[in-house]
Short mmCIF file of C-alpha atoms and ligand atoms in Angstrom, two decimals:
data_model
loop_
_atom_site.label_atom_id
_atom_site.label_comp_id
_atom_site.label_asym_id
_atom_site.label_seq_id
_atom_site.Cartn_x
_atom_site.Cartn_y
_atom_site.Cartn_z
CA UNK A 293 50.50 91.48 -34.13
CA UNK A 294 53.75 90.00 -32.48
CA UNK A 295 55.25 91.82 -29.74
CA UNK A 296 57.91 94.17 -29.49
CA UNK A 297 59.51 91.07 -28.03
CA UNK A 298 57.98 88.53 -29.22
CA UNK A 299 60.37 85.61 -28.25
CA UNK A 300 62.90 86.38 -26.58
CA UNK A 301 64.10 85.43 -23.15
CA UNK A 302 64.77 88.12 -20.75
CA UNK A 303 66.31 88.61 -17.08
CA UNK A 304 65.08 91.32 -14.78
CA UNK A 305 66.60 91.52 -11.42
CA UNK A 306 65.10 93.54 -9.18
CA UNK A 307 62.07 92.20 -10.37
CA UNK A 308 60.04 91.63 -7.31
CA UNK A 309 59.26 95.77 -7.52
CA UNK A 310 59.36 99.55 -8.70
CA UNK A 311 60.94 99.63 -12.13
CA UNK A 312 61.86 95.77 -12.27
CA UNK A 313 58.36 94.55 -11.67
CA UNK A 314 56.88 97.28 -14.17
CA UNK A 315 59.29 95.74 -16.43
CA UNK A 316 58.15 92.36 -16.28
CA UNK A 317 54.92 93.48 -16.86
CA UNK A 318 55.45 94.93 -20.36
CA UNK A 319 58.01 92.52 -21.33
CA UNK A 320 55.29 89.59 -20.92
CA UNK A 321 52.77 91.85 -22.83
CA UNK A 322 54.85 92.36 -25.49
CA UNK A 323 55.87 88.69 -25.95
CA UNK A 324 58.86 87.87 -23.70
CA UNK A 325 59.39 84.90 -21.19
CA UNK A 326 60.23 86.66 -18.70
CA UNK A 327 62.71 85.56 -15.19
CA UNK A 328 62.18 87.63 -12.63
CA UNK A 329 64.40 87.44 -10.71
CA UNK A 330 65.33 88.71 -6.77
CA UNK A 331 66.34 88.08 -3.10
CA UNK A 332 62.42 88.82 -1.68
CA UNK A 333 61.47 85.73 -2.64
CA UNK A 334 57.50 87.05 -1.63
CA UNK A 335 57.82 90.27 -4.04
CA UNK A 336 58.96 87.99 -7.39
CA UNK A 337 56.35 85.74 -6.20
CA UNK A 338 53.70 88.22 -6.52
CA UNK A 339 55.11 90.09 -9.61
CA UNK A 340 55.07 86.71 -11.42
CA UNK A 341 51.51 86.84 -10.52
CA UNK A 342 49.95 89.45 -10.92
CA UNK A 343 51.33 89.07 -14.97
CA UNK A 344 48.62 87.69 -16.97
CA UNK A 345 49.65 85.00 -19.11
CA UNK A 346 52.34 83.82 -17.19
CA UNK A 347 51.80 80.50 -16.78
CA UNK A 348 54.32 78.63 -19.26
CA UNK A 349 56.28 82.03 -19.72
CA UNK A 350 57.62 83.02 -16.82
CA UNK A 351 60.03 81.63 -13.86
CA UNK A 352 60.94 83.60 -10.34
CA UNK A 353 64.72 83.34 -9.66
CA UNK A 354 65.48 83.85 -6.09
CA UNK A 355 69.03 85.26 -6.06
CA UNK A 356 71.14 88.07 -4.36
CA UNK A 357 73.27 89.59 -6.99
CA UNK A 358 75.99 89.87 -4.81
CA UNK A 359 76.87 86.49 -4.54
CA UNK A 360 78.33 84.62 -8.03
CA UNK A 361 77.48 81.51 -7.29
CA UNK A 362 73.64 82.48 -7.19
CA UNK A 363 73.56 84.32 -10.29
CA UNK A 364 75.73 82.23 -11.99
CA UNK A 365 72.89 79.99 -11.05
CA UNK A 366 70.32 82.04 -12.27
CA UNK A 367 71.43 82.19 -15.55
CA UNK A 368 72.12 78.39 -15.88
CA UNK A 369 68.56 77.92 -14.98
CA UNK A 370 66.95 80.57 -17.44
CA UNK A 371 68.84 78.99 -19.91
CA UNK A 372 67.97 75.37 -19.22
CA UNK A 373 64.20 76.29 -18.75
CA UNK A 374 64.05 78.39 -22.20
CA UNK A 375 66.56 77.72 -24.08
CA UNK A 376 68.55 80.95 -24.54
CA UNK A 377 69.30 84.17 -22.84
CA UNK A 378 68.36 87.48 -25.11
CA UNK A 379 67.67 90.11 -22.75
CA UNK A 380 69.69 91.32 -18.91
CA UNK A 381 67.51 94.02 -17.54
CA UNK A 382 69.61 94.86 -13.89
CA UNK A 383 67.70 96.84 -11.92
CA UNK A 384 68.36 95.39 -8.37
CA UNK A 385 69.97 97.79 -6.25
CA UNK A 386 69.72 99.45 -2.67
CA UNK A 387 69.61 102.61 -1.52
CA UNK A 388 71.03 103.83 1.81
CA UNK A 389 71.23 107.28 2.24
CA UNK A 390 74.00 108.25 4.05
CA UNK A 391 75.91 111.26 6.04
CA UNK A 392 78.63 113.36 4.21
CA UNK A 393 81.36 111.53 3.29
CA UNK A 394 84.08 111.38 6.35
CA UNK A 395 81.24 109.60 7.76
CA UNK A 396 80.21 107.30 6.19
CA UNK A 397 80.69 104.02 7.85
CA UNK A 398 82.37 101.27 5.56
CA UNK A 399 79.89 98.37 5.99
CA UNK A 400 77.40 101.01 4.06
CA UNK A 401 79.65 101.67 1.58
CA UNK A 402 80.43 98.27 1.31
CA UNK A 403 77.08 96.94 0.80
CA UNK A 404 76.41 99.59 -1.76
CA UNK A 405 79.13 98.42 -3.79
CA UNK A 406 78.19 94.70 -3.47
CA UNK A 407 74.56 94.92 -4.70
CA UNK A 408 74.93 97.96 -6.80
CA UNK A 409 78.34 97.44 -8.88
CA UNK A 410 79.60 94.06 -7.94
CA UNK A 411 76.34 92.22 -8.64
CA UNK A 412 75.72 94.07 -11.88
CA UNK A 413 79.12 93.07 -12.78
CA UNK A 414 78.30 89.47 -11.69
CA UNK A 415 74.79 89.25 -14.11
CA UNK A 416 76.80 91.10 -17.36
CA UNK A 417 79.55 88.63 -16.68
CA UNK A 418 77.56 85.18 -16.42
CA UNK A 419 74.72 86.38 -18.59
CA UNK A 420 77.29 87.27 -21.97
CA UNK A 421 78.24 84.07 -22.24
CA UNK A 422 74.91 82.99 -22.58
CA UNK A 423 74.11 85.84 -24.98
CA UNK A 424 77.15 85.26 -27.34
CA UNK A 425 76.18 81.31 -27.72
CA UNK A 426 73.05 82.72 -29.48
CA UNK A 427 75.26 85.73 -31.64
CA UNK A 428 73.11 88.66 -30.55
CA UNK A 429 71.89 89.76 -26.82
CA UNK A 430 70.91 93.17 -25.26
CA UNK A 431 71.40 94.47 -21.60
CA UNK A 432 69.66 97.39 -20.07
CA UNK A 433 71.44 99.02 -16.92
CA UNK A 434 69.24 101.00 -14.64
CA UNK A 435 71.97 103.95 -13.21
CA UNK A 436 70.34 107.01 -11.73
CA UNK A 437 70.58 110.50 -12.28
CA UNK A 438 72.88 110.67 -9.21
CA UNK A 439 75.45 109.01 -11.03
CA UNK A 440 75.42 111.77 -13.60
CA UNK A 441 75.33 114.55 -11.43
CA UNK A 442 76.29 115.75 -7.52
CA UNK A 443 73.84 114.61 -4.92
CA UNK A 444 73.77 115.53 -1.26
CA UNK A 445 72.02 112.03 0.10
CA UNK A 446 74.97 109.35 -0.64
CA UNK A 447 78.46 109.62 -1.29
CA UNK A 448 78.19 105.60 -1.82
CA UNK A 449 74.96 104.84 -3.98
CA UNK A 450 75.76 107.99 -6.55
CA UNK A 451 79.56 106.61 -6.96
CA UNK A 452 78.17 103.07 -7.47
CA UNK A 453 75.70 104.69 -10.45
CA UNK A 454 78.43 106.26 -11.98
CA UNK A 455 80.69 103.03 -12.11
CA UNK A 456 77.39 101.52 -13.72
CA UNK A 457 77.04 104.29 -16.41
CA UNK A 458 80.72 103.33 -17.19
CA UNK A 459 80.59 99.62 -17.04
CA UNK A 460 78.21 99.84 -20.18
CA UNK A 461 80.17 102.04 -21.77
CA UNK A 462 83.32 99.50 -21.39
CA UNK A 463 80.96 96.53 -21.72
CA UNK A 464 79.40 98.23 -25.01
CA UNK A 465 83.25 98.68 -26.52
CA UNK A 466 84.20 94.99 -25.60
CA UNK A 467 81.39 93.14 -27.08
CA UNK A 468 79.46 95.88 -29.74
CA UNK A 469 80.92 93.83 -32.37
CA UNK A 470 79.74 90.60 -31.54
CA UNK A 471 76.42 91.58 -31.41
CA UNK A 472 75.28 92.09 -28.05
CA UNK A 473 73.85 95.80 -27.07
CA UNK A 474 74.94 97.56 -23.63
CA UNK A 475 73.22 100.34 -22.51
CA UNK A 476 72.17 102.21 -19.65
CA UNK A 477 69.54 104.69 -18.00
CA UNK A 478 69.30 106.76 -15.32
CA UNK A 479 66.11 107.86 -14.14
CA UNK A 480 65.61 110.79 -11.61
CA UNK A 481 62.63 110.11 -9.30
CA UNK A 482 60.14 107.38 -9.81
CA UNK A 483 57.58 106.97 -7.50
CA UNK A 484 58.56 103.49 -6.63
CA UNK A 485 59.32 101.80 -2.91
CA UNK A 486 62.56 102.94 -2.96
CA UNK A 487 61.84 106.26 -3.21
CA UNK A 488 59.06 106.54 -1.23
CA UNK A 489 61.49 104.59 1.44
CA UNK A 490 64.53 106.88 0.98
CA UNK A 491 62.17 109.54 1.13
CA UNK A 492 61.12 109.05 4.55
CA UNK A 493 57.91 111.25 4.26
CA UNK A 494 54.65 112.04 2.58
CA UNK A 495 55.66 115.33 2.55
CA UNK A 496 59.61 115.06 1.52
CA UNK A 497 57.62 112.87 -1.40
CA UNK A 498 55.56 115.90 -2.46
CA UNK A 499 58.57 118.08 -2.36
CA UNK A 500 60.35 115.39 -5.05
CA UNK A 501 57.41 116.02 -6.98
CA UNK A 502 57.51 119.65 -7.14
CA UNK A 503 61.48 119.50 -7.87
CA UNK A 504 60.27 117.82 -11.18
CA UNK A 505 59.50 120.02 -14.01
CA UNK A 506 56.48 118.34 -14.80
CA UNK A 507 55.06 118.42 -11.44
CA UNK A 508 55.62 115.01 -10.42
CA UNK A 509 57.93 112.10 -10.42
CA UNK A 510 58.12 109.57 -13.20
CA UNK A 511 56.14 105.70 -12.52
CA UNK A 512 57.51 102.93 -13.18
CA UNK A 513 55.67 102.31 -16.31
CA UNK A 514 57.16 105.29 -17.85
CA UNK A 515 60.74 103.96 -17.09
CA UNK A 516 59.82 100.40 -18.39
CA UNK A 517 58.95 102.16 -21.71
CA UNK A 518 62.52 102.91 -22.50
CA UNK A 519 63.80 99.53 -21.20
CA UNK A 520 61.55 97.88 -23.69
CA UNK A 521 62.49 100.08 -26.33
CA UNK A 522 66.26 99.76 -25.86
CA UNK A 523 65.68 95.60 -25.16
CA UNK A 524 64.07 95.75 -28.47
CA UNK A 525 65.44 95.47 -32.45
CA UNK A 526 63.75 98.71 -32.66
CA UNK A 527 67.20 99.59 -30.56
CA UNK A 528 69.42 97.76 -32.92
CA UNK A 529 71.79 100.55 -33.65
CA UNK A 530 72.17 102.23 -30.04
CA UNK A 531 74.77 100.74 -27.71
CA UNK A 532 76.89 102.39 -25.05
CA UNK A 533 74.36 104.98 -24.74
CA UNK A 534 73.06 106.57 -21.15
CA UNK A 535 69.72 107.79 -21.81
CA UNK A 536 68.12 110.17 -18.96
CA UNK A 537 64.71 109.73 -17.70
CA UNK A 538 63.73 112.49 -15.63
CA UNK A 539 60.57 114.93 -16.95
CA UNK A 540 63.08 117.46 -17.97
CA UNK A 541 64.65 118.44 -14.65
CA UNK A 542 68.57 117.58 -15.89
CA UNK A 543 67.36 120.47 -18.70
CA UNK A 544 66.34 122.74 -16.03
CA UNK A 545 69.41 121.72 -13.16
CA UNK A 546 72.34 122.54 -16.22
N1 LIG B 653 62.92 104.99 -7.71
C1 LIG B 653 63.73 105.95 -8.09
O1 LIG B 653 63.46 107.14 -7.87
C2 LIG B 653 65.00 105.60 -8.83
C3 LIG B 653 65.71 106.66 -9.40
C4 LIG B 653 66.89 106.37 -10.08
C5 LIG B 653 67.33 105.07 -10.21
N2 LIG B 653 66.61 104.06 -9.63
C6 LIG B 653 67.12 102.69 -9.79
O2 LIG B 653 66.13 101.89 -10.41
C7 LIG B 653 66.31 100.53 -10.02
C8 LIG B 653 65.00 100.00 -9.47
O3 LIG B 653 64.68 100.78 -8.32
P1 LIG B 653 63.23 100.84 -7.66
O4 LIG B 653 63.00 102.26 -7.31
O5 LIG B 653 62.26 100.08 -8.47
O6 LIG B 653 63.58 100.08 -6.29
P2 LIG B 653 62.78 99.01 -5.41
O7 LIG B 653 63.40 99.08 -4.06
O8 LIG B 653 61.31 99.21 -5.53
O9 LIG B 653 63.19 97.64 -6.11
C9 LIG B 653 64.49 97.15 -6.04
C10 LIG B 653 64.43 95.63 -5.99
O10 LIG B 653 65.79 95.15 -5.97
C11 LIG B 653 65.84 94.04 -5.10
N3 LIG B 653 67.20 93.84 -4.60
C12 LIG B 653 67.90 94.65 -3.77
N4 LIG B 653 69.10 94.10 -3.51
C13 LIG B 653 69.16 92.92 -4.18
C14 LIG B 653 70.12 91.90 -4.30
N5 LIG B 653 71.30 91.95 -3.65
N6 LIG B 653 69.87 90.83 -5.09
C15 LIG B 653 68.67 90.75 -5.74
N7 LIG B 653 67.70 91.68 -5.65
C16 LIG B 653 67.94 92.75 -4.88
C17 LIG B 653 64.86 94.39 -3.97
O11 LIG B 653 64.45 93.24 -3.26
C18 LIG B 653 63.74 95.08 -4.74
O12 LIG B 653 62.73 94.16 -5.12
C19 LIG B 653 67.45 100.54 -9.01
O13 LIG B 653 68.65 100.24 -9.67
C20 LIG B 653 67.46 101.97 -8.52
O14 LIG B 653 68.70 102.34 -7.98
C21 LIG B 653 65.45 104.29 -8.95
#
């Protein structure tokens, strides 16, 4: 039975781990060629293979979002390789937690906005061209929860969510109509290296757990559900949408 993707071409940045490389993973199984695509050049490497199949349908792209001339790059390449651009999963991003906002230091806010907004900006902007060539494309924006709501841990990293949330909403409006898709999610925890890393702690990690109404944080797997889904025709009529991913805890915090 074809896949839920069966041939279609998709970006994921921030594929070299967490959520990206989960998202690799079930885009190849469900029929994708798949670009995964980061700046560790060692964690793309080893997503790429540990993907079965993944010979002839899959490429690393070492790039740092954050820089245009490198993802401009990275789409020219996915595009001569296999011959279209369908799908933009952006998931690379950085988290630095940081003190309450009259100090926080402006290279950290900086950086935040470069990876985070700037070089999400950078993939929707060379990756629609690509996507309007073929008449139809979808893009999959991985916010957070922390751009929905107040957090205490980062005045920088939950304003740079929110201006994703938004971009896909603006995105969605601009180019809805010529058949490309924009949407967005924002997962609470997932037990991924960035949490574990912003957690600091086995034990702040259980404490995440127990903050969850289900006990425990989401994994990775459970996040690339949803990005397949929305990547998918099955998607066809959702755009502009922000779809939380959290085990019920937004139910519980409103
Ligand atoms: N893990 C969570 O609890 C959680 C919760 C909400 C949202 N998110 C979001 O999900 C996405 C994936 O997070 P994750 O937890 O899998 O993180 P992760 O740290 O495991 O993976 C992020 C990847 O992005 C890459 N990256 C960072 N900066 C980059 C740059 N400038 N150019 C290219 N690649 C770059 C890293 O090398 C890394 O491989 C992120 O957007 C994150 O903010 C994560």
């Amino acid at each position: 039975m074809p896949g839920l993707l069966q041939n279609k071409v998709a970006i994921v940045t921030g594929g070299g781990s967490g959520i990206g490389r989960a998202t690799c993973h079930r885009f190849l199984q469900e029929g994708a060629r798949v670009v995964v695509a980061d700046r560790n050049p060692a964690g793309a490497e080893e997503t790429r293979e540990l993907m079965e199949g993944n010979d002839d349908n899959s490429a690393v792209s070492v790039v740092d979002v954050s820089r245009s001339n490198q993802v401009q790059q990275m789409v020219n390449d996915t595009v001569s390789r296999f011959g279209r651009l369908d799908i933009l999963v952006n998931g690379a991003a950085i988290l630095i937690r940081t003190p309450p906002l009259a100090e926080v230091e402006d290279v950290d806010w900086d950086l935040t906005m470069d990876t985070n907004l700037k070089g999400l900006f950078y993939c929707c902007k060379y990756a629609i061209p690509a996507m309007l060539a073929n008449g139809s494309g979808s893009i999959v924006n991985i916010a957070s929860m922390s751009g929905v709501r107040g957090v205490a841990y980062g005045v920088p990293y939950a304003v740079s969510k929110a201006g994703v949330i938004h971009l896909s909403k603006v995105a969605s409006a601009q180019y809805a109509s010529q058949g490309i898709r924009v949407n967005c999610i924002a997962p609470g925890g997932v037990d991924t290296p960035q949490m574990r890393g912003s957690t600091a702690s086995a034990g702040t990690f259980e404490e995440r757990n127990l903050e969850h109404p289900m006990g425990r944080v989401g994994q990775p797997e459970e996040i690339a559900n949803l990005i397949t889904w929305l990547s998918s025709d099955q998607a066809s009529y959702v755009s502009g949408s922000t779809y939380v991913i959290d085990g019920g805890a937004w139910a519980i915090a409103t």
